[in-house]
Short mmCIF file of C-alpha atoms in Angstrom, two decimals:
data_model
loop_
_atom_site.label_atom_id
_atom_site.label_comp_id
_atom_site.label_asym_id
_atom_site.label_seq_id
_atom_site.Cartn_x
_atom_site.Cartn_y
_atom_site.Cartn_z
CA MET A 1 8.91 29.86 -42.18
CA GLN A 2 11.16 30.34 -39.23
CA SER A 3 11.56 26.75 -37.95
CA LEU A 4 12.44 25.15 -41.24
CA ILE A 5 16.22 25.34 -41.29
CA GLN A 6 18.86 23.75 -39.19
CA ILE A 7 22.06 22.00 -40.20
CA PHE A 8 20.65 19.03 -42.01
CA THR A 9 21.45 16.90 -45.04
CA LEU A 10 20.86 19.15 -48.02
CA ALA A 11 19.02 16.55 -50.04
CA THR A 12 16.50 15.81 -47.30
CA LEU A 13 16.10 19.46 -46.43
CA SER A 14 15.50 20.51 -50.01
CA ALA A 15 12.92 17.80 -50.52
CA VAL A 16 10.91 18.79 -47.48
CA LEU A 17 11.20 22.50 -48.19
CA ALA A 18 9.92 21.94 -51.70
CA THR A 19 6.74 20.55 -50.16
CA VAL A 20 6.35 22.99 -47.29
CA GLN A 21 7.55 26.31 -48.59
CA ALA A 22 7.50 26.10 -52.32
CA VAL A 23 6.86 29.40 -54.03
CA PRO A 24 3.61 29.18 -55.99
CA ALA A 25 4.45 28.51 -59.60
CA PRO A 26 4.11 31.65 -61.70
CA ARG A 27 1.09 31.58 -63.97
CA SER A 28 1.94 31.00 -67.58
CA ALA A 29 1.23 33.60 -70.21
CA GLY A 30 -2.10 33.10 -71.86
CA ALA A 31 -5.72 34.05 -71.87
CA THR A 32 -6.19 33.51 -68.13
CA VAL A 33 -3.52 35.96 -66.99
CA PRO A 34 -2.49 38.93 -69.14
CA LEU A 35 1.18 39.78 -68.85
CA THR A 36 0.93 43.37 -70.05
CA LEU A 37 -0.66 46.27 -68.27
CA THR A 38 -3.99 47.38 -69.67
CA LEU A 39 -3.60 51.04 -70.52
CA ASP A 40 -7.24 51.69 -71.38
CA ASN A 41 -9.46 53.38 -68.87
CA SER A 42 -11.36 51.00 -66.61
CA SER A 43 -14.39 51.54 -64.42
CA ILE A 44 -15.18 50.16 -60.99
CA ASN A 45 -18.81 49.19 -61.14
CA PHE A 46 -20.43 46.62 -58.85
CA ASP A 47 -23.59 45.94 -56.88
CA VAL A 48 -22.79 47.92 -53.73
CA ALA A 49 -25.66 46.55 -51.63
CA ARG A 50 -24.95 42.91 -52.43
CA THR A 51 -21.21 43.37 -51.96
CA ALA A 52 -21.77 45.00 -48.57
CA GLU A 53 -23.89 42.07 -47.40
CA SER A 54 -21.08 39.60 -48.08
CA ALA A 55 -18.30 41.80 -46.68
CA GLN A 56 -16.13 40.49 -43.84
CA PRO A 57 -15.14 42.37 -40.66
CA LEU A 58 -11.97 44.41 -41.11
CA ASN A 59 -9.98 44.39 -37.87
CA PRO A 60 -8.16 47.69 -37.22
CA GLN A 61 -5.26 45.51 -36.02
CA LEU A 62 -5.25 43.51 -39.26
CA ILE A 63 -1.52 44.04 -39.72
CA SER A 64 0.00 43.02 -36.41
CA LEU A 65 3.54 41.96 -35.56
CA SER A 66 5.33 38.76 -34.64
CA ILE A 67 8.63 39.36 -32.86
CA GLU A 68 11.30 36.71 -32.46
CA PHE A 69 11.31 36.01 -28.70
CA GLY A 70 15.06 36.39 -28.42
CA ASN A 71 14.84 39.88 -29.99
CA ALA A 72 12.01 41.31 -27.88
CA ILE A 73 14.29 43.52 -25.78
CA ASP A 74 16.14 44.64 -28.92
CA PHE A 75 12.85 45.87 -30.33
CA PHE A 76 11.26 47.39 -27.26
CA GLY A 77 14.11 48.16 -24.88
CA ASP A 78 14.95 47.28 -21.30
CA VAL A 79 13.43 48.51 -18.05
CA GLY A 80 13.88 52.27 -17.89
CA LYS A 81 15.53 52.24 -21.33
CA PRO A 82 12.77 52.00 -23.92
CA ASN A 83 13.62 51.78 -27.59
CA GLU A 84 12.21 55.18 -28.52
CA PHE A 85 12.48 54.46 -32.23
CA SER A 86 10.24 51.40 -31.97
CA ARG A 87 7.84 53.14 -29.62
CA LYS A 88 7.44 56.04 -32.06
CA LEU A 89 6.80 53.69 -34.96
CA LEU A 90 4.06 51.93 -33.00
CA GLN A 91 2.57 55.24 -31.89
CA ASN A 92 2.33 56.38 -35.52
CA VAL A 93 -0.14 53.55 -36.09
CA VAL A 94 -2.14 54.44 -32.99
CA ASP A 95 -2.34 58.06 -34.13
CA ARG A 96 -4.10 56.93 -37.30
CA SER A 97 -6.27 53.94 -36.40
CA GLY A 98 -6.70 54.55 -32.68
CA VAL A 99 -5.28 51.15 -31.72
CA PRO A 100 -1.76 49.66 -31.69
CA PRO A 101 -0.95 46.39 -33.44
CA VAL A 102 -1.01 43.22 -31.36
CA LEU A 103 2.52 41.98 -30.62
CA ARG A 104 3.13 38.25 -30.72
CA ILE A 105 6.35 37.28 -28.93
CA GLY A 106 7.36 33.87 -30.24
CA GLY A 107 8.93 32.30 -33.30
CA ASN A 108 11.72 29.75 -33.18
CA THR A 109 13.10 31.19 -29.96
CA GLY A 110 9.68 30.93 -28.37
CA ASP A 111 10.54 27.25 -28.03
CA LYS A 112 14.01 27.99 -26.65
CA TRP A 113 13.36 30.27 -23.70
CA VAL A 114 13.34 29.43 -20.01
CA TYR A 115 12.34 31.54 -17.03
CA CYS A 116 14.83 32.38 -14.28
CA ASP A 117 13.31 33.97 -11.20
CA ASN A 118 16.67 34.98 -9.73
CA CYS A 119 18.11 36.48 -12.91
CA THR A 120 18.46 40.26 -12.89
CA ALA A 121 18.67 40.64 -16.68
CA ALA A 122 15.41 41.01 -18.54
CA LEU A 123 16.72 38.72 -21.27
CA SER A 124 20.01 37.06 -22.06
CA SER A 125 20.75 34.81 -24.99
CA ILE A 126 23.44 32.83 -26.75
CA ILE A 127 23.84 33.16 -30.52
CA GLU A 128 26.09 30.87 -32.57
CA VAL A 129 26.43 32.42 -36.01
CA ASN A 130 27.01 30.03 -38.90
CA PRO A 131 27.47 31.77 -42.28
CA ASN A 132 26.00 28.73 -44.02
CA ASN A 133 22.78 28.83 -42.00
CA PRO A 134 20.47 31.81 -42.58
CA LEU A 135 18.72 31.17 -39.26
CA SER A 136 21.87 31.21 -37.14
CA THR A 137 21.36 34.86 -36.17
CA GLU A 138 18.57 33.57 -33.93
CA ALA A 139 19.48 32.66 -30.36
CA VAL A 140 20.05 29.01 -29.49
CA THR A 141 19.15 29.64 -25.85
CA VAL A 142 17.15 32.45 -24.24
CA THR A 143 16.86 33.14 -20.50
CA VAL A 144 14.23 35.56 -19.21
CA GLY A 145 13.95 37.25 -15.82
CA ARG A 146 11.03 39.05 -14.23
CA ALA A 147 12.20 42.41 -15.63
CA PHE A 148 11.30 41.12 -19.09
CA PHE A 149 7.61 41.47 -18.36
CA GLN A 150 8.04 44.95 -16.93
CA ALA A 151 9.90 46.08 -20.05
CA LEU A 152 7.21 44.75 -22.38
CA GLU A 153 4.52 46.42 -20.35
CA GLU A 154 6.14 49.84 -20.04
CA ASN A 155 7.94 50.38 -23.34
CA VAL A 156 5.10 50.32 -25.86
CA PRO A 157 1.91 52.38 -26.33
CA PRO A 158 -0.37 51.86 -23.28
CA ALA A 159 -3.14 49.89 -24.99
CA THR A 160 -0.78 47.39 -26.64
CA LYS A 161 -1.71 43.74 -26.15
CA TYR A 162 0.47 40.68 -26.49
CA ILE A 163 0.30 37.07 -27.53
CA LEU A 164 3.00 35.44 -25.39
CA GLY A 165 4.63 32.21 -26.50
CA LEU A 166 5.31 29.39 -24.04
CA ASN A 167 7.96 26.72 -24.58
CA PHE A 168 6.37 23.50 -25.86
CA GLY A 169 9.36 22.38 -27.90
CA ALA A 170 11.42 21.37 -24.86
CA ASN A 171 8.72 18.80 -24.07
CA ILE A 172 9.01 19.53 -20.33
CA TYR A 173 5.75 20.66 -18.79
CA GLU A 174 7.46 22.26 -15.79
CA ILE A 175 9.27 24.74 -18.07
CA ALA A 176 6.00 25.96 -19.54
CA GLN A 177 4.38 26.06 -16.10
CA ALA A 178 7.19 28.23 -14.70
CA GLN A 179 6.77 30.60 -17.63
CA MET A 180 3.03 30.78 -17.13
CA ASP A 181 3.39 31.37 -13.39
CA ALA A 182 5.88 34.18 -13.98
CA ALA A 183 3.70 35.87 -16.57
CA LEU A 184 0.65 35.64 -14.32
CA LYS A 185 2.64 37.14 -11.44
CA TYR A 186 4.66 39.85 -13.18
CA PHE A 187 2.68 40.78 -16.31
CA ASN A 188 -0.53 42.82 -16.14
CA GLN A 189 -2.99 40.29 -17.57
CA SER A 190 -5.09 43.02 -19.16
CA ARG A 191 -2.20 43.35 -21.61
CA ILE A 192 -2.38 39.69 -22.63
CA LEU A 193 -4.60 38.91 -25.59
CA ALA A 194 -3.68 35.22 -25.41
CA TYR A 195 -0.98 32.72 -24.58
CA GLU A 196 0.44 30.44 -27.25
CA LEU A 197 1.91 27.02 -26.52
CA GLY A 198 4.61 26.07 -29.00
CA ASN A 199 5.79 27.21 -32.41
CA GLU A 200 5.11 25.15 -35.54
CA PRO A 201 4.66 21.82 -33.73
CA ASN A 202 3.75 20.00 -36.93
CA ILE A 203 7.45 19.97 -37.87
CA TYR A 204 8.87 19.14 -34.44
CA ALA A 205 9.95 15.72 -35.70
CA ALA A 206 11.36 16.94 -39.01
CA TYR A 207 14.35 19.14 -38.18
CA PRO A 208 17.23 18.86 -35.75
CA PRO A 209 17.46 19.45 -32.92
CA LEU A 210 14.44 17.19 -32.97
CA LYS A 211 11.77 18.16 -30.47
CA ARG A 212 9.72 14.98 -30.83
CA PRO A 213 10.31 11.41 -32.09
CA SER A 214 9.83 10.49 -35.74
CA THR A 215 6.53 8.83 -34.82
CA TRP A 216 5.05 12.20 -33.74
CA THR A 217 1.59 12.70 -35.23
CA VAL A 218 -1.33 15.09 -35.05
CA VAL A 219 -2.98 12.70 -32.58
CA ASP A 220 0.04 12.89 -30.26
CA TYR A 221 -0.05 16.67 -30.49
CA GLY A 222 -3.74 16.73 -29.70
CA LYS A 223 -3.23 14.54 -26.63
CA GLN A 224 -0.48 16.79 -25.28
CA MET A 225 -2.56 19.91 -25.85
CA LEU A 226 -5.46 18.36 -23.95
CA SER A 227 -3.06 17.52 -21.13
CA TRP A 228 -1.00 20.71 -20.93
CA MET A 229 -3.25 23.62 -21.82
CA PRO A 230 -6.03 23.09 -19.24
CA ARG A 231 -3.41 22.74 -16.50
CA LEU A 232 -1.63 25.89 -17.61
CA ARG A 233 -4.89 27.79 -17.76
CA ALA A 234 -5.77 26.60 -14.26
CA ARG A 235 -2.62 28.26 -12.89
CA ALA A 236 -4.61 31.50 -12.86
CA GLN A 237 -6.61 31.66 -9.65
CA THR A 238 -9.14 34.02 -11.24
CA ASN A 239 -9.88 35.25 -14.75
CA ALA A 240 -8.47 32.27 -16.62
CA PRO A 241 -6.50 33.45 -19.66
CA SER A 242 -7.26 32.90 -23.32
CA PHE A 243 -5.16 30.78 -25.67
CA GLN A 244 -4.14 30.88 -29.28
CA PHE A 245 -4.23 27.32 -30.58
CA GLY A 246 -2.14 25.58 -33.21
CA SER A 247 0.53 27.92 -34.55
CA ILE A 248 1.26 25.26 -37.13
CA ILE A 249 3.21 25.92 -40.29
CA GLY A 250 1.29 26.03 -43.53
CA PRO A 251 -0.09 26.36 -46.02
CA PRO A 252 -2.34 23.63 -44.66
CA THR A 253 -2.62 21.94 -48.05
CA SER A 254 0.97 20.78 -47.45
CA PHE A 255 0.02 19.15 -44.12
CA SER A 256 -3.43 17.72 -44.73
CA ASP A 257 -3.07 15.24 -41.86
CA PHE A 258 -1.73 17.85 -39.41
CA SER A 259 -4.00 20.84 -39.66
CA LEU A 260 -6.33 22.96 -37.57
CA ALA A 261 -9.26 21.50 -39.47
CA ALA A 262 -8.20 17.98 -38.50
CA LEU A 263 -7.70 18.97 -34.86
CA ALA A 264 -11.07 20.70 -34.74
CA LYS A 265 -12.70 17.63 -36.26
CA MET A 266 -11.19 15.61 -33.40
CA GLY A 267 -12.60 18.15 -30.94
CA VAL A 268 -9.23 19.07 -29.44
CA PRO A 269 -9.48 22.88 -29.20
CA GLN A 270 -13.16 22.71 -28.25
CA ASN A 271 -12.33 20.59 -25.20
CA ILE A 272 -9.44 22.68 -23.88
CA GLY A 273 -11.33 25.76 -22.75
CA GLY A 274 -10.34 29.34 -23.41
CA VAL A 275 -9.25 28.86 -27.03
CA LYS A 276 -10.27 32.12 -28.69
CA TYR A 277 -7.90 32.05 -31.64
CA PHE A 278 -6.76 29.47 -34.16
CA ALA A 279 -3.41 30.24 -35.81
CA ALA A 280 -1.57 28.89 -38.81
CA HIS A 281 1.68 30.21 -40.24
CA GLY A 282 2.71 30.68 -43.82
CA TYR A 283 5.39 32.03 -46.13
CA PRO A 284 4.78 31.97 -49.89
CA GLY A 285 8.51 31.58 -50.55
CA ASN A 286 11.80 30.91 -48.78
CA VAL A 287 15.52 31.47 -49.02
CA CYS A 288 16.47 28.50 -46.87
CA THR A 289 18.47 26.93 -49.70
CA LYS A 290 20.14 28.42 -52.76
CA GLU A 291 17.68 26.64 -55.01
CA ALA A 292 14.71 28.07 -53.13
CA SER A 293 16.28 31.51 -53.00
CA ASP A 294 16.78 31.51 -56.77
CA GLN A 295 13.05 30.88 -57.20
CA THR A 296 12.08 33.71 -54.85
CA GLN A 297 11.48 36.58 -57.24
CA LEU A 298 9.71 39.89 -56.71
CA THR A 299 7.54 39.37 -59.78
CA THR A 300 5.81 36.46 -58.06
CA TYR A 301 4.84 38.55 -55.05
CA ILE A 302 3.38 41.44 -57.02
CA ASN A 303 1.22 39.02 -59.02
CA HIS A 304 -2.13 39.62 -57.32
CA LEU A 305 -3.59 36.32 -58.54
CA GLU A 306 -0.70 34.35 -57.03
CA THR A 307 -1.44 35.93 -53.67
CA VAL A 308 -5.13 35.12 -54.03
CA ASP A 309 -4.16 31.49 -54.65
CA PHE A 310 -1.89 31.44 -51.59
CA VAL A 311 -4.56 32.77 -49.23
CA SER A 312 -7.19 30.42 -50.66
CA GLN A 313 -5.23 27.49 -49.22
CA TYR A 314 -6.26 28.61 -45.71
CA GLN A 315 -9.99 28.52 -46.38
CA GLY A 316 -10.49 25.21 -44.56
CA GLU A 317 -8.60 26.48 -41.52
CA ILE A 318 -10.65 29.68 -41.45
CA ALA A 319 -13.85 27.64 -41.60
CA ALA A 320 -12.63 25.35 -38.80
CA ALA A 321 -11.96 28.35 -36.55
CA LYS A 322 -15.34 29.91 -37.23
CA SER A 323 -17.16 26.63 -36.61
CA ALA A 324 -15.44 26.40 -33.21
CA GLY A 325 -16.42 29.97 -32.32
CA ALA A 326 -12.84 31.23 -32.64
CA SER A 327 -11.14 33.91 -34.70
CA PHE A 328 -8.50 32.93 -37.25
CA HIS A 329 -5.00 34.40 -37.31
CA ILE A 330 -2.22 33.91 -39.78
CA GLY A 331 -0.05 33.87 -36.70
CA GLU A 332 3.38 34.21 -38.31
CA THR A 333 4.02 35.20 -41.88
CA ASN A 334 6.12 37.23 -44.24
CA SER A 335 7.47 37.19 -47.76
CA ALA A 336 10.17 34.51 -47.67
CA GLY A 337 11.06 32.10 -44.89
CA CYS A 338 14.54 32.15 -43.36
CA HIS A 339 14.44 35.93 -42.86
CA GLY A 340 13.61 37.15 -46.36
CA LYS A 341 15.63 38.13 -49.40
CA ASP A 342 17.54 41.34 -49.96
CA GLY A 343 16.17 43.16 -53.00
CA VAL A 344 12.83 41.37 -52.71
CA SER A 345 11.56 41.54 -49.13
CA ASN A 346 12.73 45.11 -48.51
CA THR A 347 11.27 46.85 -51.58
CA LEU A 348 8.26 48.84 -52.71
CA GLY A 349 7.05 45.67 -54.41
CA ALA A 350 7.09 43.78 -51.11
CA LEU A 351 5.18 46.65 -49.53
CA LEU A 352 2.46 46.44 -52.19
CA TRP A 353 2.37 42.65 -51.78
CA GLU A 354 1.98 42.98 -48.02
CA ILE A 355 -0.99 45.34 -48.35
CA ASP A 356 -2.60 43.17 -51.01
CA TYR A 357 -1.99 39.98 -49.00
CA ALA A 358 -3.47 41.45 -45.84
CA LEU A 359 -6.58 42.76 -47.59
CA ILE A 360 -7.14 39.51 -49.49
CA ALA A 361 -6.89 37.66 -46.18
CA ALA A 362 -9.29 40.02 -44.42
CA ALA A 363 -11.83 39.63 -47.21
CA ALA A 364 -11.49 35.84 -46.82
CA GLY A 365 -12.26 35.94 -43.08
CA VAL A 366 -8.82 36.29 -41.48
CA ASP A 367 -8.91 38.43 -38.34
CA ARG A 368 -5.22 39.39 -38.06
CA LEU A 369 -1.91 38.65 -39.77
CA PHE A 370 1.30 38.71 -37.73
CA PHE A 371 4.25 39.74 -39.90
CA HIS A 372 7.44 38.31 -38.45
CA ASN A 373 10.41 40.45 -37.38
CA GLY A 374 13.84 39.90 -35.93
CA VAL A 375 17.36 41.32 -35.75
CA GLY A 376 20.32 40.29 -37.86
CA GLY A 377 19.66 39.83 -41.57
CA PHE A 378 15.86 39.90 -41.29
CA TYR A 379 15.30 41.56 -44.66
CA TYR A 380 11.54 41.30 -44.31
CA ALA A 381 11.41 43.08 -40.94
CA MET A 382 9.25 46.21 -40.75
CA TRP A 383 12.20 47.98 -39.16
CA GLU A 384 15.66 47.46 -37.72
CA PRO A 385 15.35 48.51 -34.07
CA LEU A 386 19.08 48.96 -33.40
CA PRO A 387 22.09 50.17 -35.39
CA ALA A 388 23.74 47.28 -37.20
CA ASN A 389 27.11 49.06 -37.05
CA SER A 390 28.60 52.55 -37.03
CA THR A 391 27.37 53.24 -40.57
CA THR A 392 23.97 51.51 -40.51
CA PRO A 393 21.59 53.14 -38.02
CA ALA A 394 18.23 51.88 -36.88
CA HIS A 395 15.82 52.39 -39.76
CA ILE A 396 12.50 51.39 -41.24
CA ASN A 397 12.10 49.15 -44.26
CA PRO A 398 9.52 49.88 -46.97
CA THR A 399 7.07 47.35 -45.56
CA TYR A 400 6.57 49.52 -42.47
CA TYR A 401 4.35 51.75 -44.59
CA SER A 402 1.85 48.90 -44.87
CA MET A 403 0.94 49.56 -41.24
CA LEU A 404 0.30 53.24 -41.90
CA PHE A 405 -1.63 52.50 -45.08
CA VAL A 406 -3.99 49.99 -43.49
CA ALA A 407 -4.36 52.20 -40.42
CA ASP A 408 -5.63 54.91 -42.75
CA VAL A 409 -7.97 52.43 -44.46
CA VAL A 410 -9.80 51.90 -41.15
CA ALA A 411 -9.34 55.43 -39.79
CA GLY A 412 -12.62 57.13 -38.95
CA LEU A 413 -14.61 53.90 -39.14
CA SER A 414 -15.97 52.19 -36.04
CA GLN A 415 -17.08 48.89 -37.62
CA PRO A 416 -15.37 48.56 -41.00
CA THR A 417 -15.98 45.63 -43.31
CA ILE A 418 -14.19 44.67 -46.50
CA SER A 419 -14.95 42.91 -49.75
CA ARG A 420 -12.66 42.08 -52.67
CA ILE A 421 -14.12 43.12 -56.02
CA VAL A 422 -13.32 39.79 -57.62
CA LYS A 423 -14.69 40.44 -61.10
CA LEU A 424 -12.15 43.22 -61.62
CA ASP A 425 -9.09 41.16 -60.63
CA THR A 426 -6.12 40.93 -62.96
CA PHE A 427 -2.58 39.81 -62.29
CA ASP A 428 -1.52 43.40 -61.59
CA THR A 429 -4.62 45.16 -60.29
CA ALA A 430 -6.67 44.69 -57.15
CA GLN A 431 -9.66 46.59 -55.78
CA TYR A 432 -11.27 46.45 -52.35
CA ALA A 433 -14.48 48.01 -51.09
CA ILE A 434 -14.54 49.27 -47.50
CA PHE A 435 -17.93 49.60 -45.81
CA GLU A 436 -19.35 50.98 -42.59
CA ARG A 437 -22.80 49.63 -41.69
CA ASN A 438 -23.30 48.52 -45.31
CA ARG A 439 -22.48 51.96 -46.75
CA LEU A 440 -19.52 52.18 -49.09
CA GLN A 441 -16.93 54.47 -47.51
CA LYS A 442 -13.64 53.89 -49.30
CA LEU A 443 -12.02 52.03 -52.15
CA VAL A 444 -8.49 50.64 -52.09
CA ILE A 445 -6.93 50.22 -55.52
CA LEU A 446 -3.53 48.67 -56.18
CA ASN A 447 -1.58 48.72 -59.42
CA THR A 448 1.14 46.15 -58.81
CA HIS A 449 2.57 46.22 -62.33
CA TYR A 450 6.36 45.80 -62.30
CA TYR A 451 8.37 48.87 -63.24
CA ASN A 452 12.14 48.98 -63.03
CA ASP A 453 13.28 51.07 -65.96
CA THR A 454 13.43 54.69 -64.93
CA SER A 455 14.78 55.65 -68.37
CA GLU A 456 11.38 55.03 -69.96
CA ALA A 457 7.95 56.43 -69.26
CA ARG A 458 6.20 54.73 -66.39
CA PRO A 459 2.99 52.99 -67.49
CA SER A 460 -0.22 54.20 -65.90
CA LYS A 461 -3.79 53.08 -65.53
CA PHE A 462 -6.88 55.27 -65.26
CA VAL A 463 -9.68 54.01 -63.03
CA ASN A 464 -13.14 55.58 -62.99
CA VAL A 465 -14.90 55.19 -59.62
CA SER A 466 -17.74 57.64 -60.23
CA SER A 467 -20.40 54.93 -60.52
CA VAL A 468 -19.91 53.96 -56.86
CA LEU A 469 -18.38 57.02 -55.18
CA GLY A 470 -19.61 59.83 -57.41
CA PRO A 471 -17.52 62.26 -59.47
CA ASN A 472 -16.12 64.33 -56.60
CA ILE A 473 -13.44 62.26 -54.94
CA LYS A 474 -10.26 62.60 -52.93
CA PHE A 475 -7.45 60.11 -52.65
CA ARG A 476 -4.04 59.51 -51.12
CA ARG A 477 -1.21 57.83 -52.94
CA LEU A 478 1.49 55.32 -51.97
CA THR A 479 4.44 55.53 -54.33
CA ALA A 480 8.20 55.41 -54.93
CA SER A 481 10.49 55.63 -57.93
CA GLU A 482 10.26 51.98 -59.00
CA THR A 483 9.12 48.54 -57.88
CA THR A 484 12.56 47.61 -56.57
CA ALA A 485 12.99 50.82 -54.55
CA THR A 486 14.30 50.21 -51.03
CA SER A 487 13.97 53.85 -49.97
CA GLY A 488 12.18 56.99 -51.04
CA ILE A 489 8.72 55.63 -50.25
CA THR A 490 6.01 58.21 -49.65
CA TRP A 491 2.50 57.73 -48.36
CA ALA A 492 0.23 60.70 -49.06
CA GLY A 493 3.32 62.80 -49.68
CA GLN A 494 4.84 61.95 -46.32
CA SER A 495 7.70 59.73 -45.20
CA VAL A 496 9.21 58.46 -41.96
CA ASP A 497 12.52 59.96 -40.86
CA ALA A 498 15.42 58.51 -38.87
CA SER A 499 13.67 59.19 -35.56
CA GLY A 500 10.51 57.37 -36.63
CA THR A 501 8.58 60.62 -37.08
CA VAL A 502 6.21 61.09 -40.01
CA VAL A 503 7.46 64.17 -41.87
CA GLY A 504 6.42 66.20 -44.88
CA LYS A 505 3.21 67.88 -45.97
CA LEU A 506 0.18 65.61 -46.17
CA VAL A 507 -0.94 65.44 -49.80
CA THR A 508 -4.56 64.65 -50.59
CA GLU A 509 -5.38 64.68 -54.30
CA HIS A 510 -8.80 65.59 -55.69
CA ALA A 511 -10.74 64.91 -58.87
CA SER A 512 -14.12 66.12 -60.11
CA ASN A 513 -14.59 63.47 -62.79
CA GLY A 514 -14.26 60.37 -60.59
CA VAL A 515 -11.05 59.26 -62.33
CA VAL A 516 -7.84 58.21 -60.57
CA GLU A 517 -4.56 57.71 -62.39
CA LEU A 518 -2.26 55.06 -60.91
CA LEU A 519 1.27 54.65 -62.12
CA ALA A 520 2.78 51.16 -62.18
CA SER A 521 3.52 50.04 -58.59
CA GLU A 522 1.26 52.45 -56.76
CA ALA A 523 -1.73 52.16 -54.43
CA VAL A 524 -4.44 54.61 -53.42
CA ILE A 525 -7.24 54.99 -50.89
CA VAL A 526 -10.20 56.76 -52.51
CA GLU A 527 -13.11 58.46 -50.72
CA ARG A 528 -15.94 60.81 -51.54
CA ASN A 529 -14.79 64.40 -51.36
CA GLY A 530 -16.53 65.85 -48.32
CA SER A 531 -15.52 68.62 -45.98
CA ARG A 532 -12.61 66.66 -44.49
CA SER A 533 -9.42 66.50 -46.57
#
């Protein structure tokens, strides 16, 4: 959770973080959760017709990106100087799914930017690094000129859409109005999916520099939204823009009195106009303090049932969005708040968690998830857009492959839907059925079992899918040497090189008995074996 750390008394900070960002407690060993991998063959067998009827829409942009506002130019480049590495990485997704991810420009620095009409620089910022504060690599002030909008428009794949954050934290309406006016004037509005007012307002009164008084409540927030958002929307003379509402930090069970469900019950978003998306944020762990960092372990993330529990906490928010006729976004998320943890957030295990998390969320009714990214110690970032120094070039992290994997899940399908095969869940296996017009098209199977001893044989699991897909199948495999691998990832035999290009021969495996073998910490997409391979 990106707003949760500032210089603050450690005791108070730790107490609040324990409530807001606590890592879900690992399940204890026992009958409910086996702690050893089942080596026997298993079969995927379920009522296909009934499962299809209950399946949820699977958005091709399910895995989208949140970019720290102050790092937007780092990621995408300046006017006439695009970041070709980033552009290639985005285009790789388009080449598979047909659509680019949505880019949300926001985060902590979304509440720190101001617009300057006379400034020639697209973006300038001030950073005050404090080695004791993991968030200090974020800018403390951000100034944006009109060239900023041109750069965002020109430097990404043509169909890319944005969610653009406006500064609500400053508590000065004129700042947000100037930003809105500039965006309406200089940004092609067909590229705007929605505007977003504020970042994690439910903790504005909790952390210095305080953005609201200690008496700040959900009612106060609702009143300001009803005052500000209609006026901002009215700045457009024609074609009033859409808004993403809320962007509050979760999970909502930690803020029962400050939630989207509570705001919808009060009728706030329904009376604003143009609210098409509800958004809540969430990080299942954090590294904001040493104590929290010590609890943030990779084994928690690859426990499928822990991730199911985490997503289930958003069910009330999802329902509130649907009842208001809006889509629901997990609008900022990643593995561990305060920029992630080295050796956890940048591993094969984190990649498997990210895929599992996104598919669980989709099956629960989430439209998109926006995985957060930044520059400077953001271990959970999909990629580093710029060289860190002379020896560390721009590069991808393992989690980038989640975008390619999910793009291939939806590839070739015009209206995909998804259902989690709940009865087959274990702590280290997950299965998802992908449908098109109620016909089963693909299965996604994950074996998240931890493996970090390359001196011993890697455990495997055999899964028989013949009862639902038939005996003749083809599948592609996501793998690496071990769960903690930070490099050497391959998806269908291919990898991404230093230029962002997918290289290597595409490997599609085949079987005539309907059986797939998955090694520990692997994932596959399985289809019927037709003419296409």
